[in-house]
Short mmCIF file of C-alpha atoms and ligand atoms in Angstrom, two decimals:
data_model
loop_
_atom_site.label_atom_id
_atom_site.label_comp_id
_atom_site.label_asym_id
_atom_site.label_seq_id
_atom_site.Cartn_x
_atom_site.Cartn_y
_atom_site.Cartn_z
CA UNK P 43 -19.67 3.00 50.14
CA UNK P 44 -21.15 5.38 52.63
CA UNK P 45 -24.91 5.73 52.90
CA UNK P 46 -26.39 9.13 52.19
CA UNK P 47 -28.56 8.91 55.32
CA UNK P 48 -31.98 8.91 53.64
CA UNK P 49 -34.80 6.57 54.48
CA UNK P 50 -35.91 3.71 52.24
CA UNK P 51 -39.14 5.58 51.59
CA UNK P 52 -37.32 8.69 50.42
CA UNK P 53 -35.13 6.66 48.11
CA UNK P 54 -38.10 4.81 46.65
CA UNK P 55 -39.97 8.06 46.02
CA UNK P 56 -36.92 9.29 44.19
CA UNK P 57 -36.72 6.17 42.06
CA UNK P 58 -40.42 6.35 41.32
CA UNK P 59 -40.19 9.91 40.02
CA UNK P 60 -37.11 9.15 37.94
CA UNK P 61 -38.79 6.09 36.48
CA UNK P 62 -41.96 7.97 35.66
CA UNK P 63 -39.96 10.72 34.08
CA UNK P 64 -39.13 8.60 31.09
CA UNK P 65 -42.69 7.61 30.31
CA UNK P 66 -43.97 11.13 31.07
CA UNK P 67 -41.47 12.58 28.66
CA UNK P 68 -42.38 10.02 26.03
CA UNK P 69 -46.04 10.81 26.48
CA UNK P 70 -45.56 14.55 26.03
CA UNK P 71 -43.09 14.10 23.22
CA UNK P 72 -45.67 12.20 21.20
CA UNK P 73 -48.29 14.97 21.46
CA UNK P 74 -48.77 17.64 18.82
CA UNK P 75 -47.75 21.20 19.81
CA UNK P 76 -51.47 22.04 20.10
CA UNK P 77 -52.05 19.15 22.49
CA UNK P 78 -48.99 20.13 24.52
CA UNK P 79 -50.47 23.60 24.84
CA UNK P 80 -53.70 22.24 26.22
CA UNK P 81 -51.74 20.67 29.06
CA UNK P 82 -49.39 23.56 29.79
CA UNK P 83 -50.05 26.59 31.94
CA UNK P 84 -52.65 28.79 30.31
CA UNK P 85 -51.59 32.11 28.86
CA UNK P 86 -52.25 35.35 30.67
CA UNK P 87 -55.75 36.75 30.73
CA UNK P 88 -56.54 38.85 27.65
CA UNK P 89 -56.01 42.20 29.42
CA UNK P 90 -52.49 41.39 30.51
CA UNK P 91 -51.69 39.73 27.20
CA UNK P 92 -52.77 42.85 25.29
CA UNK P 93 -50.56 44.98 27.48
CA UNK P 94 -47.60 42.76 26.73
CA UNK P 95 -48.31 42.72 23.02
CA UNK P 96 -48.29 46.52 22.91
CA UNK P 97 -44.74 46.49 24.14
CA UNK P 98 -44.01 44.25 21.17
CA UNK P 99 -40.92 42.69 22.73
CA UNK P 100 -41.91 39.39 24.32
CA UNK P 101 -41.04 38.75 27.94
CA UNK P 102 -40.51 35.52 29.82
CA UNK P 103 -43.57 34.16 31.60
CA UNK P 104 -42.35 32.45 34.74
CA UNK P 105 -44.44 30.80 37.43
CA UNK P 106 -43.11 29.45 40.72
CA UNK P 107 -44.87 26.94 42.97
CA UNK P 108 -43.80 25.25 46.17
CA UNK P 109 -44.49 21.58 46.85
CA UNK P 110 -43.80 22.17 50.55
CA UNK P 111 -41.85 18.89 50.72
CA UNK P 112 -44.74 16.87 49.35
CA UNK P 113 -44.92 15.00 46.06
CA UNK P 114 -48.06 16.51 44.53
CA UNK P 115 -47.42 18.74 41.53
CA UNK P 116 -47.34 21.59 40.88
CA UNK P 117 -47.97 22.62 44.52
CA UNK P 118 -48.96 26.07 45.76
CA UNK P 119 -48.23 29.14 43.62
CA UNK P 120 -45.97 31.75 45.16
CA UNK P 121 -45.76 35.27 43.81
CA UNK P 122 -42.69 37.45 43.48
CA UNK P 123 -43.34 40.87 44.99
CA UNK P 124 -43.32 43.63 42.35
CA UNK P 125 -39.94 45.33 42.39
CA UNK P 126 -38.69 42.95 45.09
CA UNK P 127 -37.49 39.39 45.33
CA UNK P 128 -38.74 36.11 46.74
CA UNK P 129 -37.93 35.49 50.39
CA UNK P 130 -37.42 31.81 49.63
CA UNK P 131 -33.93 31.39 48.19
CA UNK P 132 -34.95 28.47 45.96
CA UNK P 133 -37.86 30.44 44.55
CA UNK P 134 -35.52 33.30 43.72
CA UNK P 135 -32.89 30.97 42.21
CA UNK P 136 -35.48 29.21 40.05
CA UNK P 137 -37.00 32.52 38.96
CA UNK P 138 -33.67 34.14 38.08
CA UNK P 139 -32.44 30.95 36.45
CA UNK P 140 -35.51 30.74 34.22
CA UNK P 141 -35.13 34.39 33.32
CA UNK P 142 -31.51 33.86 32.21
CA UNK P 143 -32.46 30.75 30.21
CA UNK P 144 -35.29 32.54 28.45
CA UNK P 145 -33.02 35.50 27.67
CA UNK P 146 -30.32 33.21 26.31
CA UNK P 147 -32.60 31.64 23.71
CA UNK P 148 -34.44 34.87 22.93
CA UNK P 149 -31.51 37.24 22.65
CA UNK P 150 -29.28 34.87 20.71
CA UNK P 151 -31.80 33.02 18.58
CA UNK P 152 -35.02 35.06 18.79
CA UNK P 153 -36.76 32.05 20.29
CA UNK P 154 -39.61 32.99 22.61
CA UNK P 155 -39.58 30.18 25.19
CA UNK P 156 -39.45 26.44 24.55
CA UNK P 157 -42.16 26.34 21.91
CA UNK P 158 -41.28 29.74 20.39
CA UNK P 159 -44.80 30.83 21.29
CA UNK P 160 -44.17 32.17 24.76
CA UNK P 161 -44.87 28.98 26.68
CA UNK P 162 -45.21 29.66 30.40
CA UNK P 163 -42.18 28.37 32.31
CA UNK P 164 -43.55 26.55 35.29
CA UNK P 165 -41.27 25.64 38.24
CA UNK P 166 -41.97 23.63 41.40
CA UNK P 167 -39.47 23.95 44.26
CA UNK P 168 -39.14 21.95 47.50
CA UNK P 169 -40.32 18.83 45.72
CA UNK P 170 -40.55 15.85 48.08
CA UNK P 171 -38.42 15.03 51.06
CA UNK P 172 -34.70 15.64 50.60
CA UNK P 173 -35.24 14.81 46.96
CA UNK P 174 -31.93 14.36 45.14
CA UNK P 175 -32.70 15.48 41.60
CA UNK P 176 -34.10 18.17 39.33
CA UNK P 177 -35.92 17.64 36.08
CA UNK P 178 -38.09 18.75 33.22
CA UNK P 179 -40.95 16.24 33.48
CA UNK P 180 -42.49 16.88 30.08
CA UNK P 181 -44.46 19.94 31.14
CA UNK P 182 -42.65 21.68 33.97
CA UNK P 183 -39.47 22.06 36.03
CA UNK P 184 -39.09 20.22 39.34
CA UNK P 185 -36.36 20.85 41.93
CA UNK P 186 -35.53 18.79 45.00
CA UNK P 187 -33.80 20.14 48.09
CA UNK P 188 -31.13 17.42 48.11
CA UNK P 189 -30.30 15.18 51.06
CA UNK P 190 -27.84 17.66 52.57
CA UNK P 191 -25.11 15.03 52.47
CA UNK P 192 -24.25 14.51 48.80
CA UNK P 193 -26.48 17.19 47.34
CA UNK P 194 -27.77 20.54 48.42
CA UNK P 195 -30.68 22.28 46.73
CA UNK P 196 -30.89 21.69 42.98
CA UNK P 197 -31.57 25.37 42.34
CA UNK P 198 -27.98 26.19 43.35
CA UNK P 199 -26.44 25.88 39.86
CA UNK P 200 -27.53 27.83 36.81
CA UNK P 201 -26.01 25.09 34.63
CA UNK P 202 -28.41 22.54 36.16
CA UNK P 203 -31.38 24.84 35.61
CA UNK P 204 -30.15 25.39 32.05
CA UNK P 205 -29.71 21.65 31.56
CA UNK P 206 -33.26 20.86 32.66
CA UNK P 207 -34.91 23.60 30.62
CA UNK P 208 -32.98 22.44 27.55
CA UNK P 209 -34.71 19.05 27.93
CA UNK P 210 -37.90 21.06 27.46
CA UNK P 211 -36.53 22.84 24.41
CA UNK P 212 -35.48 19.49 22.92
CA UNK P 213 -38.98 18.10 23.47
CA UNK P 214 -40.36 20.85 21.23
CA UNK P 215 -37.62 20.50 18.60
CA UNK P 216 -35.30 17.55 17.84
CA UNK P 217 -37.29 15.44 20.30
CA UNK P 218 -34.47 12.92 20.88
CA UNK P 219 -35.62 9.60 22.30
CA UNK P 220 -34.40 9.21 25.89
CA UNK P 221 -32.37 6.06 25.33
CA UNK P 222 -29.06 4.91 23.84
CA UNK P 223 -27.33 7.37 21.46
CA UNK P 224 -30.24 9.78 20.92
CA UNK P 225 -30.69 9.74 24.71
CA UNK P 226 -27.03 10.57 25.21
CA UNK P 227 -27.44 13.42 22.69
CA UNK P 228 -30.46 14.58 24.69
CA UNK P 229 -28.23 14.67 27.76
CA UNK P 230 -25.27 16.24 25.94
CA UNK P 231 -27.26 19.08 24.35
CA UNK P 232 -28.78 19.74 27.79
CA UNK P 233 -25.32 19.89 29.36
CA UNK P 234 -23.96 22.01 26.53
CA UNK P 235 -26.68 24.68 26.70
CA UNK P 236 -26.63 24.42 30.50
CA UNK P 237 -22.98 25.48 30.65
CA UNK P 238 -23.40 28.05 27.86
CA UNK P 239 -26.25 29.78 29.69
CA UNK P 240 -24.04 30.04 32.77
CA UNK P 241 -20.95 31.15 30.83
CA UNK P 242 -22.94 33.92 29.18
CA UNK P 243 -24.28 35.26 32.48
CA UNK P 244 -20.78 35.19 33.98
CA UNK P 245 -19.24 36.50 30.74
CA UNK P 246 -16.64 33.71 30.75
CA UNK P 247 -14.64 32.74 27.71
CA UNK P 248 -13.69 29.15 26.84
CA UNK P 249 -10.54 29.35 28.93
CA UNK P 250 -12.09 30.97 31.99
CA UNK P 251 -15.12 28.68 32.27
CA UNK P 252 -14.94 25.54 34.44
CA UNK P 253 -17.21 23.50 32.09
CA UNK P 254 -18.73 21.70 35.08
CA UNK P 255 -22.33 20.74 35.73
CA UNK P 256 -23.57 20.93 39.30
CA UNK P 257 -20.42 22.04 41.11
CA UNK P 258 -22.43 23.84 43.83
CA UNK P 259 -25.27 21.31 44.05
CA UNK P 260 -22.95 18.36 44.57
CA UNK P 261 -21.47 18.90 48.00
CA UNK P 262 -17.72 18.83 48.48
CA UNK P 263 -15.33 21.31 46.93
CA UNK P 264 -13.74 18.75 44.59
CA UNK P 265 -16.98 17.33 43.25
CA UNK P 266 -19.37 18.11 40.40
CA UNK P 267 -21.86 15.97 38.49
CA UNK P 268 -20.19 16.11 35.09
CA UNK P 269 -17.29 17.78 33.31
CA UNK P 270 -17.49 18.66 29.62
CA UNK P 271 -13.83 19.57 29.55
CA UNK P 272 -12.67 16.25 31.02
CA UNK P 273 -15.51 13.72 31.16
CA UNK P 274 -14.77 11.06 33.77
CA UNK P 275 -13.12 13.46 36.24
CA UNK P 276 -16.07 15.34 37.73
CA UNK P 277 -15.73 13.28 40.91
CA UNK P 278 -13.07 10.82 41.94
CA UNK P 279 -13.31 8.78 45.14
CA UNK P 280 -16.64 10.25 46.16
CA UNK P 281 -17.84 8.59 49.40
CA UNK P 282 -21.28 7.72 47.93
CA UNK P 283 -20.80 7.83 44.17
CA UNK P 284 -17.25 6.51 43.76
CA UNK P 285 -15.63 7.61 40.49
CA UNK P 286 -17.20 9.48 37.60
CA UNK P 287 -17.75 6.76 34.94
CA UNK P 288 -18.21 9.04 31.93
CA UNK P 289 -16.20 8.17 28.82
CA UNK P 290 -14.76 11.07 26.80
CA UNK P 291 -14.18 9.09 23.62
CA UNK P 292 -16.08 6.53 21.58
CA UNK P 293 -13.75 3.65 22.43
CA UNK P 294 -15.07 3.95 26.00
CA UNK P 295 -18.75 3.89 24.93
CA UNK P 296 -20.74 2.05 27.60
CA UNK P 297 -22.93 -0.66 26.13
CA UNK P 298 -25.73 -0.79 28.66
CA UNK P 299 -29.21 -2.19 28.80
CA UNK P 300 -32.54 -0.51 28.27
CA UNK P 301 -33.51 -0.34 31.94
CA UNK P 302 -33.92 2.14 34.72
CA UNK P 303 -30.75 0.97 36.56
CA UNK P 304 -28.76 1.01 33.33
CA UNK P 305 -29.86 4.59 32.71
CA UNK P 306 -31.79 3.59 29.56
CA UNK P 307 -28.60 2.59 27.81
CA UNK P 308 -26.31 4.95 29.70
CA UNK P 309 -27.73 8.28 28.59
CA UNK P 310 -26.02 10.23 31.42
CA UNK P 311 -22.72 8.43 30.90
CA UNK P 312 -22.26 8.22 27.14
CA UNK P 313 -23.16 11.91 26.88
CA UNK P 314 -19.52 12.45 27.91
CA UNK P 315 -18.53 11.69 24.31
CA UNK P 316 -20.60 14.37 22.49
CA UNK P 317 -19.92 16.73 25.43
CA UNK P 318 -16.20 16.37 24.89
CA UNK P 319 -16.55 16.90 21.11
CA UNK P 320 -18.34 20.17 21.82
CA UNK P 321 -15.78 21.32 24.36
CA UNK P 322 -12.83 20.68 22.02
CA UNK P 323 -14.58 22.41 19.12
CA UNK P 324 -15.50 25.44 21.25
CA UNK P 325 -12.03 25.62 22.75
CA UNK P 326 -10.43 25.61 19.29
CA UNK P 327 -12.68 28.45 18.18
CA UNK P 328 -11.73 30.46 21.25
CA UNK P 329 -13.58 33.45 22.73
CA UNK P 330 -17.11 32.99 24.02
CA UNK P 331 -18.49 29.52 23.36
CA UNK P 332 -22.11 30.58 22.90
CA UNK P 333 -21.22 32.90 20.01
CA UNK P 334 -19.88 30.35 17.55
CA UNK P 335 -19.95 26.73 18.72
CA UNK P 336 -23.27 27.30 20.52
CA UNK P 337 -24.75 28.78 17.36
CA UNK P 338 -23.65 25.80 15.29
CA UNK P 339 -25.02 23.21 17.75
CA UNK P 340 -28.27 25.17 18.07
CA UNK P 341 -28.75 25.20 14.29
CA UNK P 342 -28.21 21.42 14.07
CA UNK P 343 -30.67 20.88 16.92
CA UNK P 344 -33.33 23.08 15.31
CA UNK P 345 -32.97 22.05 11.72
CA UNK P 346 -31.67 18.53 11.35
CA UNK P 347 -31.49 16.35 14.42
CA UNK P 348 -34.38 14.03 15.09
CA UNK P 349 -35.92 11.42 17.38
CA UNK P 350 -33.45 8.66 16.48
CA UNK P 351 -30.31 10.68 15.69
CA UNK P 352 -26.91 9.14 16.38
CA UNK P 353 -23.52 10.63 17.31
CA UNK P 354 -22.51 10.24 13.63
CA UNK P 355 -25.44 12.38 12.58
CA UNK P 356 -24.70 15.00 15.21
CA UNK P 357 -21.19 15.14 13.79
CA UNK P 358 -22.39 15.40 10.20
CA UNK P 359 -24.90 18.17 10.89
CA UNK P 360 -22.70 20.29 13.15
CA UNK P 361 -19.98 20.22 10.49
CA UNK P 362 -22.56 21.12 7.88
CA UNK P 363 -23.78 24.11 9.90
CA UNK P 364 -20.26 25.28 10.69
CA UNK P 365 -19.66 25.36 6.95
CA UNK P 366 -22.99 27.05 6.25
CA UNK P 367 -22.53 29.78 8.87
CA UNK P 368 -18.76 30.35 8.76
CA UNK P 369 -17.71 29.07 5.34
CA UNK P 370 -16.01 26.06 3.82
CA UNK P 371 -12.49 25.62 5.14
CA UNK P 372 -13.16 28.12 7.97
CA UNK P 373 -11.47 27.84 11.34
CA UNK P 374 -14.89 27.03 12.80
CA UNK P 375 -15.47 24.14 10.42
CA UNK P 376 -12.02 22.76 11.22
CA UNK P 377 -12.68 23.11 14.94
CA UNK P 378 -15.91 21.09 14.70
CA UNK P 379 -14.19 18.35 12.70
CA UNK P 380 -11.35 18.31 15.22
CA UNK P 381 -13.79 18.14 18.14
CA UNK P 382 -15.57 15.04 16.88
CA UNK P 383 -12.31 13.45 15.82
CA UNK P 384 -10.85 13.97 19.30
CA UNK P 385 -13.92 12.24 20.75
CA UNK P 386 -13.17 9.42 18.26
CA UNK P 387 -16.42 9.73 16.33
N1 LIG E 671 -31.78 15.37 36.35
C1 LIG E 671 -31.93 14.29 35.44
C2 LIG E 671 -31.78 14.82 34.03
O1 LIG E 671 -32.29 15.84 33.68
C3 LIG E 671 -33.23 13.64 35.57
C4 LIG E 671 -33.24 12.35 34.85
O2 LIG E 671 -33.36 12.33 33.67
N2 LIG E 671 -33.04 11.27 35.50
O3 LIG E 671 -31.13 14.20 33.23
ZN1 LIG E 672 -30.76 15.45 31.78
#
């Protein structure tokens, strides 16, 4: 396989951050909401807060920082000119992306930010040197610029921004462990809301949408990071990554170890299975996926799913919510059952 041209140091920095991510997330996930607040960006000063309150409708609170290609977080704050836009394209992408994510959860579900209490959405761009990842680290968003060979900037896809912010939402809600089946659910719900946020902005129905994650960020016209419509086909014969290993059905479940190299039990691979169940269910329902299937999956995430939930439980609770929202024997209930059955759960 071809090398992506980065130095050993750059690759090690990348591995270090990815490794830390798991323990950082675990640390934050174990805190109470009050403790999490102590460590998040402080709310606006009273004057500004009062002004906002008067308007009654909450607004997203978005902060952008630049790491200037260093690894210290959060970096230097940069401010969006009033009535204008950021000159830095990544700053603008991150800002707009956050805005769309916030609006998605507020307009559809009346949820004001990740904690439903207007948590400030903090974003650091230009993280590290040619850093090939983006993430929610437990308290903020981080975006690398990519190596320019396999990846370009990680702010290029709204579905990636939506994926990462959904990790934040999950931390405040179902709080899935980041390993094995709950880890794969963590990944799948992040992919699912990632694509839904994008589909809603583009006003695409289930047939029009491409159901891909990272099609702009991963360089090469034929390549994306993951496909919810056809897991295992997002990239084939990629010069660095080879073939997409994601299974779409439970008989292909990858039994992997609890280690960094094994992706903590294959959380980014086995997510193909619940991703596919969602896609099939949404496709059966037709129309806009965020209106019905998205609503069902959101309700299960908010009300029933937990730290150690399995695929079986995700199935059980999404069926339950389909029935609760749309009625017993409804087309929507049948679609959810069909989705999980197609994924062989
Ligand atoms: N971008 C990755 C994700 O959000 C970061 C990671 O978990 N390794 O899943
Ligand atoms: Zn993820």
